[in-house]
Amino acid sequence: MQFKAHARRELSTTDLIPFPATVAKGRLASGLCVVTVETPHLHAAAAGLYVRTGSRYESARTNGLSHFVEHMLFRGSAGFPTSFALNRAIEERCGMLCGETGRDYSLYQVQFHPREMGDVLRILGDLFASPRFSDIELERAIVLEEILEDFDESGQRVNIDDVGRSHAWPGHPLGFPITGPEENIRRFSRRDVFAHFRRFHGARNLVLAVAGPIAHGKVMAAAARAFGGLPAGRRQVPRPAPRSLPGLVFRSVRTDSAQVEVQFLFRALPDNHPRYPALVTLLRLLDDGMSTPLHYRVCDRKGLAYQVNAGLDPLGDTSLVEISAACGTGKLPELVGEILSILSELLGKPVSADELDKAKRRYARDLEAGFDDVEGLCAWFGDSMLFGRPLRSPAERYRRMARVSASQVQSVAREILCPERLVATIVGSFTPALVRKTEAIFRAFG
C-alpha cells in the first residue's frame, strides 16, 4: 500500500497540540530560583537541581573537581549519613537519585510519585545543606576507575570527545575533560571538595525545576522548608567562549581498535541567536531518521558504517555541531568523503520544500511527545532559567522553527559548516598513509 505525501501548506502553531501544562517561576528569600511545570494529565513527577558548575568553571589545577564533588555528594548528608541511607530514602519514595556533570552545569534529578514531593525535596535540601563528604578514598578509587575508560593501555587519551574538544577550544576550560586528569583526582583533598562545594552550590547559583501533577504554591512552600537554610552564595559567571576560530584542525590518535572513530566538530551558535532555529532545522535535515541523508547514504546505500549521528551540543553562550561515526579502517577515506559530500550539497543548494516540511512536522511531534516526559520538561525550563534564556513555551519554540525558510537553512549552513570552524578527529588503528589520505580529504573540503 502506498500513502500520498502531505499536501504542503503554511505551518502554524495550530499544527501543535495545545500544551497541557502551566509554567510558573519564583524565587526564595535565599535567592534559589524555582520553576514549576504543572501537568495534571500525568501521574509521575520529577525534580531537578541545576548547578552552574562544570569543567568550564575550572582551571587546569582544579579540572575534574566539579565531577568529583558530584560523586562525593552521593556519600550522604547529616540526615542520611551513608550512601545506602540516602539512596534508600529516595527509593522508598519510588524514586532514584541521578547525577551528572557537564561542561557548564551539573544536574541532580529524581523522578518520584507526586504524593512524595515534599519528602523528596526535603532529602535534596538536606543533601545540599549538610553533605558529609565521607569515604573520600573510596570515591577517589571509583572516579579513577571511571577515568581509565578514556585511556588506552599506554596511558594515551583515546576518548574522542575529549580529544576533539581540546582542539575546538584550545587553551580554554571548554576544552578540559569533564573528569579531569588523573593527577588532579589523586591530589584533591576533602578540603578542596568542601571549598568547591561552598563556592558553587549556594542558592543563587542553583535552579530547582519540578514537573508533574503538582501545584506551584505547594512546591514553593516545600522548597522554602527544604532549601530555606541554604547559604545564598554568589551566582557564578563562566569565562566567555572564544570568538576566534582555530581554522581547520585535523588530529589523529593511533590505538589498537577494530574500528576507527571519526568526529567532525563545527563551532556554532548559542540558543538565543536569531539564526539558531535555522541551525536546529539544518541538523534535522541532516540526521532525523533513517530516510535523512546522513543515515541513508552512509549506512543504507554504501554500508560505510553501522551508525552515524549528527547533533547539537549546546553550551550556554555557544554550541557545537557534532557528526560522529565508526567504521572499519579501510572504509575511513570513503566514509569521510561521503559525509563531506552530503555537507557540500547542503551548502550548494536550498533544501526542497518537502524535506523542510517533513523536518518541521517531526519537530512538532517531538515537542508533543515531550509533554509526557517530566524529566524532559524539567530540562526544557530548568536549563533555560539556569542560562538566563526566556522560558519559551512549546508553541513559541515551534513558531521559531515554523518561520525558517530553505534559504535561511542554506545561509546558516554556509556560515557554520565551513573549514574555518571544523575540528576533525580520528581515533583507531591506521597507517600513516591512511592518515595522510584522510587529512587530504578534509583539507579539500570547502
Short mmCIF file of C-alpha atoms in Angstrom, two decimals, residues 153-364:
data_model
loop_
_atom_site.label_atom_id
_atom_site.label_comp_id
_atom_site.label_asym_id
_atom_site.label_seq_id
_atom_site.Cartn_x
_atom_site.Cartn_y
_atom_site.Cartn_z
CA GLU A 153 46.93 0.66 27.83
CA SER A 154 49.81 3.04 27.11
CA GLY A 155 48.14 5.89 29.01
CA GLN A 156 47.12 7.78 25.86
CA ARG A 157 43.79 9.62 25.95
CA VAL A 158 41.51 7.98 23.38
CA ASN A 159 38.13 9.46 24.33
CA ILE A 160 37.33 11.18 21.04
CA ASP A 161 35.00 13.73 22.68
CA ASP A 162 37.82 14.95 24.92
CA VAL A 163 40.42 14.89 22.15
CA GLY A 164 38.21 16.82 19.73
CA ARG A 165 37.05 19.43 22.23
CA SER A 166 40.57 20.10 23.46
CA HIS A 167 41.35 21.31 19.93
CA ALA A 168 38.00 23.01 19.34
CA TRP A 169 38.60 25.15 22.44
CA PRO A 170 42.42 25.31 22.73
CA GLY A 171 43.59 26.89 25.98
CA HIS A 172 40.01 27.37 27.23
CA PRO A 173 38.21 25.45 30.01
CA LEU A 174 35.56 24.33 27.49
CA GLY A 175 38.31 22.10 26.14
CA PHE A 176 39.02 20.45 29.52
CA PRO A 177 37.88 16.85 30.09
CA ILE A 178 34.93 16.72 32.48
CA THR A 179 36.53 14.02 34.64
CA GLY A 180 39.85 15.86 34.82
CA PRO A 181 43.37 14.39 34.71
CA GLU A 182 44.40 11.52 36.98
CA GLU A 183 46.99 13.60 38.83
CA ASN A 184 44.31 16.09 39.92
CA ILE A 185 41.99 13.36 41.21
CA ARG A 186 44.81 11.83 43.24
CA ARG A 187 45.61 15.24 44.76
CA PHE A 188 42.11 16.55 45.65
CA SER A 189 41.50 16.65 49.40
CA ARG A 190 38.33 16.79 51.44
CA ARG A 191 39.11 20.48 52.00
CA ASP A 192 39.19 21.01 48.21
CA VAL A 193 35.80 19.29 47.90
CA PHE A 194 34.24 21.47 50.61
CA ALA A 195 35.71 24.66 49.16
CA HIS A 196 34.41 23.91 45.66
CA PHE A 197 31.01 22.93 47.02
CA ARG A 198 30.67 26.14 49.06
CA ARG A 199 31.67 28.27 46.08
CA PHE A 200 29.31 26.75 43.52
CA HIS A 201 26.37 25.29 45.44
CA GLY A 202 24.90 28.37 47.07
CA ALA A 203 21.22 29.15 46.49
CA ARG A 204 21.87 31.96 43.99
CA ASN A 205 23.83 29.57 41.78
CA LEU A 206 21.07 26.92 41.65
CA VAL A 207 17.80 26.39 39.82
CA LEU A 208 15.17 23.95 41.08
CA ALA A 209 12.78 22.62 38.44
CA VAL A 210 9.77 20.46 39.37
CA ALA A 211 7.34 18.95 36.85
CA GLY A 212 4.27 16.76 37.30
CA PRO A 213 0.73 16.91 38.69
CA ILE A 214 1.83 19.36 41.37
CA ALA A 215 0.77 22.90 42.36
CA HIS A 216 3.20 25.81 42.13
CA GLY A 217 2.27 27.17 45.56
CA LYS A 218 2.84 23.82 47.26
CA VAL A 219 6.20 23.41 45.53
CA MET A 220 7.29 26.89 46.66
CA ALA A 221 6.26 26.13 50.24
CA ALA A 222 8.04 22.76 50.23
CA ALA A 223 11.12 24.30 48.62
CA ALA A 224 11.22 27.01 51.28
CA ARG A 225 11.17 24.36 54.01
CA ALA A 226 13.76 22.20 52.26
CA PHE A 227 16.16 24.83 50.92
CA GLY A 228 15.44 27.89 53.04
CA GLY A 229 18.57 27.34 55.13
CA LEU A 230 21.00 27.19 52.20
CA PRO A 231 23.66 29.90 52.14
CA ALA A 232 22.91 32.42 49.40
CA GLY A 233 26.37 32.27 47.86
CA ARG A 234 27.02 34.02 44.56
CA ARG A 235 25.87 33.45 41.01
CA GLN A 236 28.89 32.22 39.08
CA VAL A 237 29.77 33.56 35.64
CA PRO A 238 31.98 31.41 33.39
CA ARG A 239 34.76 32.64 31.16
CA PRO A 240 33.14 33.50 27.78
CA ALA A 241 33.63 31.15 24.85
CA PRO A 242 36.43 32.25 22.50
CA ARG A 243 35.37 34.28 19.48
CA SER A 244 38.40 33.50 17.35
CA LEU A 245 38.27 30.38 15.19
CA PRO A 246 41.17 27.92 15.09
CA GLY A 247 40.88 27.23 11.36
CA LEU A 248 40.62 23.68 10.09
CA VAL A 249 42.22 21.36 12.63
CA PHE A 250 42.89 17.67 11.94
CA ARG A 251 44.04 15.33 14.71
CA SER A 252 44.68 11.59 14.76
CA VAL A 253 45.22 9.28 17.74
CA ARG A 254 46.53 5.83 16.94
CA THR A 255 45.44 2.97 19.19
CA ASP A 256 44.59 -0.71 18.89
CA SER A 257 40.95 -0.97 17.87
CA ALA A 258 38.87 -2.98 15.44
CA GLN A 259 37.28 0.23 14.15
CA VAL A 260 38.23 3.83 13.55
CA GLU A 261 36.13 6.55 15.20
CA VAL A 262 35.74 9.81 13.32
CA GLN A 263 34.29 13.05 14.66
CA PHE A 264 33.51 16.37 12.95
CA LEU A 265 33.07 19.36 15.28
CA PHE A 266 31.93 22.75 13.97
CA ARG A 267 31.85 25.77 16.28
CA ALA A 268 28.27 27.03 16.08
CA LEU A 269 25.69 29.44 17.60
CA PRO A 270 24.11 29.98 21.03
CA ASP A 271 20.45 29.21 21.69
CA ASN A 272 19.47 32.89 21.80
CA HIS A 273 20.99 33.68 18.39
CA PRO A 274 18.42 34.73 15.73
CA ARG A 275 19.67 32.01 13.37
CA TYR A 276 19.62 29.22 15.96
CA PRO A 277 16.22 27.86 14.78
CA ALA A 278 17.67 27.56 11.27
CA LEU A 279 20.64 25.67 12.75
CA VAL A 280 18.28 23.27 14.54
CA THR A 281 16.42 22.78 11.27
CA LEU A 282 19.69 22.09 9.46
CA LEU A 283 20.56 19.31 11.91
CA ARG A 284 17.09 17.80 11.45
CA LEU A 285 17.54 17.80 7.70
CA LEU A 286 20.90 16.11 8.08
CA ASP A 287 20.02 13.45 10.66
CA ASP A 288 16.44 12.95 11.81
CA GLY A 289 15.59 9.37 10.99
CA MET A 290 16.73 6.65 8.62
CA SER A 291 15.49 8.43 5.49
CA THR A 292 17.59 11.56 6.06
CA PRO A 293 20.81 11.71 4.04
CA LEU A 294 23.37 11.00 6.72
CA HIS A 295 21.99 7.58 7.64
CA TYR A 296 20.52 6.66 4.26
CA ARG A 297 23.60 7.40 2.19
CA VAL A 298 26.32 6.40 4.65
CA CYS A 299 24.66 3.27 6.03
CA ASP A 300 21.86 2.00 3.76
CA ARG A 301 23.27 2.86 0.35
CA LYS A 302 27.01 2.43 0.84
CA GLY A 303 27.41 0.36 4.00
CA LEU A 304 30.26 2.55 5.24
CA ALA A 305 29.19 2.45 8.89
CA TYR A 306 26.68 0.72 11.12
CA GLN A 307 25.71 4.01 12.72
CA VAL A 308 26.31 7.70 12.07
CA ASN A 309 24.95 10.61 14.09
CA ALA A 310 24.68 14.37 13.94
CA GLY A 311 23.56 16.62 16.76
CA LEU A 312 23.97 19.90 18.62
CA ASP A 313 25.92 20.25 21.87
CA PRO A 314 24.57 23.49 23.47
CA LEU A 315 26.95 25.28 25.84
CA GLY A 316 25.14 28.34 27.17
CA ASP A 317 26.79 31.06 25.10
CA THR A 318 27.79 28.84 22.16
CA SER A 319 27.29 25.34 20.73
CA LEU A 320 28.98 22.64 18.68
CA VAL A 321 27.64 20.78 15.68
CA GLU A 322 28.90 17.22 16.11
CA ILE A 323 28.91 14.47 13.48
CA SER A 324 30.31 11.10 14.52
CA ALA A 325 30.67 7.60 13.11
CA ALA A 326 32.85 4.50 13.34
CA CYS A 327 33.96 2.19 10.55
CA GLY A 328 36.45 -0.43 9.50
CA THR A 329 39.90 1.05 8.88
CA GLY A 330 39.82 0.62 5.10
CA LYS A 331 36.49 2.45 4.77
CA LEU A 332 37.65 5.62 6.54
CA PRO A 333 38.52 7.76 3.48
CA GLU A 334 35.28 6.89 1.70
CA LEU A 335 33.24 7.49 4.87
CA VAL A 336 34.78 10.93 5.41
CA GLY A 337 34.35 11.76 1.73
CA GLU A 338 30.67 10.79 1.72
CA ILE A 339 29.86 12.83 4.83
CA LEU A 340 31.65 15.88 3.41
CA SER A 341 29.78 15.37 0.12
CA ILE A 342 26.46 15.48 1.99
CA LEU A 343 27.52 18.69 3.74
CA SER A 344 28.64 20.23 0.46
CA GLU A 345 25.22 19.58 -1.06
CA LEU A 346 23.55 21.41 1.83
CA LEU A 347 25.91 24.31 1.19
CA GLY A 348 25.35 24.26 -2.56
CA LYS A 349 21.58 24.44 -2.93
CA PRO A 350 18.48 25.08 -0.80
CA VAL A 351 16.73 22.04 0.60
CA SER A 352 13.45 21.04 -1.06
CA ALA A 353 10.13 22.26 0.31
CA ASP A 354 9.06 18.66 1.00
CA GLU A 355 12.14 17.92 3.14
CA LEU A 356 11.78 21.18 5.04
CA ASP A 357 8.10 20.44 5.70
CA LYS A 358 8.97 16.95 6.97
CA ALA A 359 11.60 18.31 9.35
CA LYS A 360 9.17 20.83 10.83
CA ARG A 361 6.39 18.26 11.26
CA ARG A 362 8.74 15.86 13.04
CA TYR A 363 9.90 18.66 15.29
CA ALA A 364 6.27 19.37 16.22
#
